[in-house]
mmCIF file of C-alpha atoms in Angstrom:
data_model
loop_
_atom_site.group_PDB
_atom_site.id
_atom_site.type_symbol
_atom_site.label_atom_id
_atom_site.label_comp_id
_atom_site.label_asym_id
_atom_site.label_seq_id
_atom_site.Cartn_x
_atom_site.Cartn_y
_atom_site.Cartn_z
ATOM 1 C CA UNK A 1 0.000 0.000 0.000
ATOM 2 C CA UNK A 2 1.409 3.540 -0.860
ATOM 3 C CA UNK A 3 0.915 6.532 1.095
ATOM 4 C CA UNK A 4 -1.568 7.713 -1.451
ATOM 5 C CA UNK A 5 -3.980 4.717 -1.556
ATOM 6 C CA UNK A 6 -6.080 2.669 0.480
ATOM 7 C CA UNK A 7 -7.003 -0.924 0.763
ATOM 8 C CA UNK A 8 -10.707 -1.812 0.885
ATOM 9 C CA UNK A 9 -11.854 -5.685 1.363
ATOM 10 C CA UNK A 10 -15.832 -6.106 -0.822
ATOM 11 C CA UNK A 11 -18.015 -7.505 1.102
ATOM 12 C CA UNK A 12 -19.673 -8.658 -0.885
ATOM 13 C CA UNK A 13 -16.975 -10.990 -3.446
ATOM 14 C CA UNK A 14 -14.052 -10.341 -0.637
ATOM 15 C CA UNK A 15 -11.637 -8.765 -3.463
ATOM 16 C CA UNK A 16 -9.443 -6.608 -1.905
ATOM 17 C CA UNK A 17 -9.661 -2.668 -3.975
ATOM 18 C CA UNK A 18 -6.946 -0.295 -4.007
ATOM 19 C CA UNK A 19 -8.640 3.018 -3.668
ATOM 20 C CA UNK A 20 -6.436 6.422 -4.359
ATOM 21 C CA UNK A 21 -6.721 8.237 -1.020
ATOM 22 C CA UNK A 22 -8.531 11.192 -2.957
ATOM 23 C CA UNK A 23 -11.593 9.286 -4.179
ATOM 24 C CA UNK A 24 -12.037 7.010 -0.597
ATOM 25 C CA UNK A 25 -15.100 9.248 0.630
ATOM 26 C CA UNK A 26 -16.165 9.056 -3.277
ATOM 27 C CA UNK A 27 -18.341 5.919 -2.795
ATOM 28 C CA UNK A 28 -15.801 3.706 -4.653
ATOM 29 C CA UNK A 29 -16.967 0.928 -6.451
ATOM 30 C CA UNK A 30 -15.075 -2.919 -6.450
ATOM 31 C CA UNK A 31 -13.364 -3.424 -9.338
ATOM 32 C CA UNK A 32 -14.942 -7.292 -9.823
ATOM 33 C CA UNK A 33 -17.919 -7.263 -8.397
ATOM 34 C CA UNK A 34 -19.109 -3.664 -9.340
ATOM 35 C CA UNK A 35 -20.826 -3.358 -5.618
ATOM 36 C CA UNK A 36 -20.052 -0.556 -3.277
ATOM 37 C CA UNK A 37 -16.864 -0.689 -1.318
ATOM 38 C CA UNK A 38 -17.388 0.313 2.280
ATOM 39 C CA UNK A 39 -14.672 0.037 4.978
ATOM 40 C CA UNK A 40 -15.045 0.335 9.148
ATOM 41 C CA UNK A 41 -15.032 3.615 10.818
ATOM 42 C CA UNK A 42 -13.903 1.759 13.488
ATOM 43 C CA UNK A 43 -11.693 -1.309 15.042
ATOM 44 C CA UNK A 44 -12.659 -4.832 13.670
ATOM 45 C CA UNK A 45 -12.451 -7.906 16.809
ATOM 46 C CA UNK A 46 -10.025 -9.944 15.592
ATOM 47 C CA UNK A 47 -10.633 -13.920 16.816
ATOM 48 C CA UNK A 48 -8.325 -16.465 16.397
ATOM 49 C CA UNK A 49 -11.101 -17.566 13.557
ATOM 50 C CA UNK A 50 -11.154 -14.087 11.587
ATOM 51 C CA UNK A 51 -7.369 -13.381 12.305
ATOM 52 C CA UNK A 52 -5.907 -14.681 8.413
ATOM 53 C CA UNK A 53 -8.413 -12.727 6.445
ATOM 54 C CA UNK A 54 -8.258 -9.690 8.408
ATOM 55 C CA UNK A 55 -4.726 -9.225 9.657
ATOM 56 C CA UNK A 56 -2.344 -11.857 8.134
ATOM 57 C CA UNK A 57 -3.745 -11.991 4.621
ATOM 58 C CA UNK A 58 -4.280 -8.402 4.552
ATOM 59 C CA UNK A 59 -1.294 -6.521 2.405
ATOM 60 C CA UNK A 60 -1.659 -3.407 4.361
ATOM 61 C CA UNK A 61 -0.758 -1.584 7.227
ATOM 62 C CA UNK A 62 -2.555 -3.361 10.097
ATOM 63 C CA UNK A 63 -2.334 -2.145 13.354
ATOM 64 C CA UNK A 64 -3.427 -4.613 16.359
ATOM 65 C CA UNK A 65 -4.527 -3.404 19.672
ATOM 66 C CA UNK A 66 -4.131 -6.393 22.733
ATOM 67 C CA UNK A 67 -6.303 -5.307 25.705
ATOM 68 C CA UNK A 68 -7.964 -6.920 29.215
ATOM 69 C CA UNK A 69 -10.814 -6.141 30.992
ATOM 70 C CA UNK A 70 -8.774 -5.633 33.961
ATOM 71 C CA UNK A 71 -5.960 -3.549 32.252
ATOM 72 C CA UNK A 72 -6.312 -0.256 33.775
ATOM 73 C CA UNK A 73 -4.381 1.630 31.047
ATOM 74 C CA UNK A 74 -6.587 -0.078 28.222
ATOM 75 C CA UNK A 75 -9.565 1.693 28.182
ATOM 76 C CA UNK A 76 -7.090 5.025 28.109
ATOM 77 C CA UNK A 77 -5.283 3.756 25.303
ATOM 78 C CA UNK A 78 -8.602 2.408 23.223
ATOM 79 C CA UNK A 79 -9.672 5.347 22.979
ATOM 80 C CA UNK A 80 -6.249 6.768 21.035
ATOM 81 C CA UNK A 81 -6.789 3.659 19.123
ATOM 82 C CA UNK A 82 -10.419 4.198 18.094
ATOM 83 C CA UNK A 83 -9.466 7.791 17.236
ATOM 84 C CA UNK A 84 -6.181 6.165 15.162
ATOM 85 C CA UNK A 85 -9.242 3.532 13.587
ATOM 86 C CA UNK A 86 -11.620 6.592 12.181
ATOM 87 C CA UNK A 87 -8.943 9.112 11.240
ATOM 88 C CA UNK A 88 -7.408 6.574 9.129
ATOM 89 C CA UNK A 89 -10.181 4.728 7.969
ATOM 90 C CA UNK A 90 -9.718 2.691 4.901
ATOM 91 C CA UNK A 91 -6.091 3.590 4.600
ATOM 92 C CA UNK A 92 -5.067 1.509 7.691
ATOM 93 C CA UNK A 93 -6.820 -1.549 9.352
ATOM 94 C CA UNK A 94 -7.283 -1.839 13.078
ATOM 95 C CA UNK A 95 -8.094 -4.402 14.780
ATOM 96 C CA UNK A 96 -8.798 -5.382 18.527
ATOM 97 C CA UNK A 97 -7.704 -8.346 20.204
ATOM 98 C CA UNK A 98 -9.300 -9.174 23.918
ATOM 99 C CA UNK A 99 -6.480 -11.581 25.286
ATOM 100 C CA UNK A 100 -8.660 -13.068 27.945
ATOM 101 C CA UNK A 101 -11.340 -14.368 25.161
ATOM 102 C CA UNK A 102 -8.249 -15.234 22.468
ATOM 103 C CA UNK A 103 -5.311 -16.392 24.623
ATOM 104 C CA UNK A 104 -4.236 -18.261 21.300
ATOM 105 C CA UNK A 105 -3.208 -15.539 19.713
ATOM 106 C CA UNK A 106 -2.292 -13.714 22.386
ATOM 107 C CA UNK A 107 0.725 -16.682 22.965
ATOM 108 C CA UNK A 108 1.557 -16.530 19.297
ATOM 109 C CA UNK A 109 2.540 -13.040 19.806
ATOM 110 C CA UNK A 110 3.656 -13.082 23.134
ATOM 111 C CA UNK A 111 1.602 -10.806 24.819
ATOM 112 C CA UNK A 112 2.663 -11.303 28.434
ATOM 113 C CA UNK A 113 0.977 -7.643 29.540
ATOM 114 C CA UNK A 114 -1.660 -5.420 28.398
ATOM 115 C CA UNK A 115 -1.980 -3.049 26.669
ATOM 116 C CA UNK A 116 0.287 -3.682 23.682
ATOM 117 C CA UNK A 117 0.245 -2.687 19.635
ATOM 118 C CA UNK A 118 1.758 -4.515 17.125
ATOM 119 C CA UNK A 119 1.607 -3.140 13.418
ATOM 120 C CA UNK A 120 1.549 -5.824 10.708
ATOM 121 C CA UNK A 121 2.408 -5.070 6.726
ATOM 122 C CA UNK A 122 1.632 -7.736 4.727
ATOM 123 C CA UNK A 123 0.967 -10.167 7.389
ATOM 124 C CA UNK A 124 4.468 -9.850 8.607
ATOM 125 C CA UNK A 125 4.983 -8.008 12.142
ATOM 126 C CA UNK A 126 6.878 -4.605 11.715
ATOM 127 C CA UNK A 127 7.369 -3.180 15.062
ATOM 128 C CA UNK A 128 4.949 -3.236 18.390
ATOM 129 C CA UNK A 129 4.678 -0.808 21.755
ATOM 130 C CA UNK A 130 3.952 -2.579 24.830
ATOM 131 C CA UNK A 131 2.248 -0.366 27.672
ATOM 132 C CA UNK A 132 -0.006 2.768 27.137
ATOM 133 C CA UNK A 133 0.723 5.211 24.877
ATOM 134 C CA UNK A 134 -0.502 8.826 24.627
ATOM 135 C CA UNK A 135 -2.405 10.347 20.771
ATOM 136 C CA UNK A 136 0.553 12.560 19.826
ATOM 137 C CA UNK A 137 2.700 9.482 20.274
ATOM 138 C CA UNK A 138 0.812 7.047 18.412
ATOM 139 C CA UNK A 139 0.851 9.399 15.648
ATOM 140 C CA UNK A 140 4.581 9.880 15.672
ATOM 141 C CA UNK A 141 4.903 6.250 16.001
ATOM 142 C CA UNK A 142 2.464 5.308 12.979
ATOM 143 C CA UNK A 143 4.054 8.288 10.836
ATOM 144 C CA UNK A 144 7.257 6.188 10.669
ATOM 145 C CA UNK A 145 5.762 3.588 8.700
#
């Protein structure tokens, strides 16, 4: 994905669109299908079931968000990342992961505390954050990439 596109999953033949940043709030069209692209203004759950399509499979920027219940910096820090989620919507995927209700995944990536971020490109982990992080931060952080 370049800096001037975005990536945008059909859902209704699951082709993935690359949409020029310009034309996302244009009511794009998928190129197969012909349907109307639309893309989340916020975080998709991510379950160890849904994980492939949405994170590994996906060829963009993916930015995972590993929260508890209990984690007292989480809610703090899901709110930055539901900001991150609707600013950036359709040019990069977020995703939230609840460790207590997917402790699979949250062993793959050993997640031994909460909260933690991981951006993915391409599937493929590119660099992660563990404990809270303020807005300005995040945004420095994501810039990079």
């Amino acid at each position: 994905m370049t800096e001037r596109s975005g990536l945008i999953r059909c859902r209704s033949c699951r082709t993935i669109n690359r949409i020029p940043a310009q034309r996302i709030w244009d009511r794009p069209k998928c190129g197969k299908c012909k349907s109307f692209l639309s893309f989340p203004a916020g975080p998709v759950e991510i379950t160890n079931a849904n994980f492939p399509a949405e994170i590994a499979d996906w060829p963009g920027n993916a930015l995972v968000f590993f929260w508890a219940p209990w984690c007292g910096h989480c809610p703090g820090v899901m709110i930055q990342v539901k900001d991150i989620a609707r600013e950036r919507a359709g040019m990069l995927k977020v995703g939230l992961i609840n460790v207590e209700q997917e402790r699979m995944l949250a062993g793959r990536f050993g997640v031994l505390s909460v909260p933690k971020l991981i951006l993915f490109r391409g599937g493929a982990i590119v660099d992660e954050i563990n404990g809270a992080v303020g807005k300005g931060d995040l945004d420095a952080w994501l810039g990079h990439f």
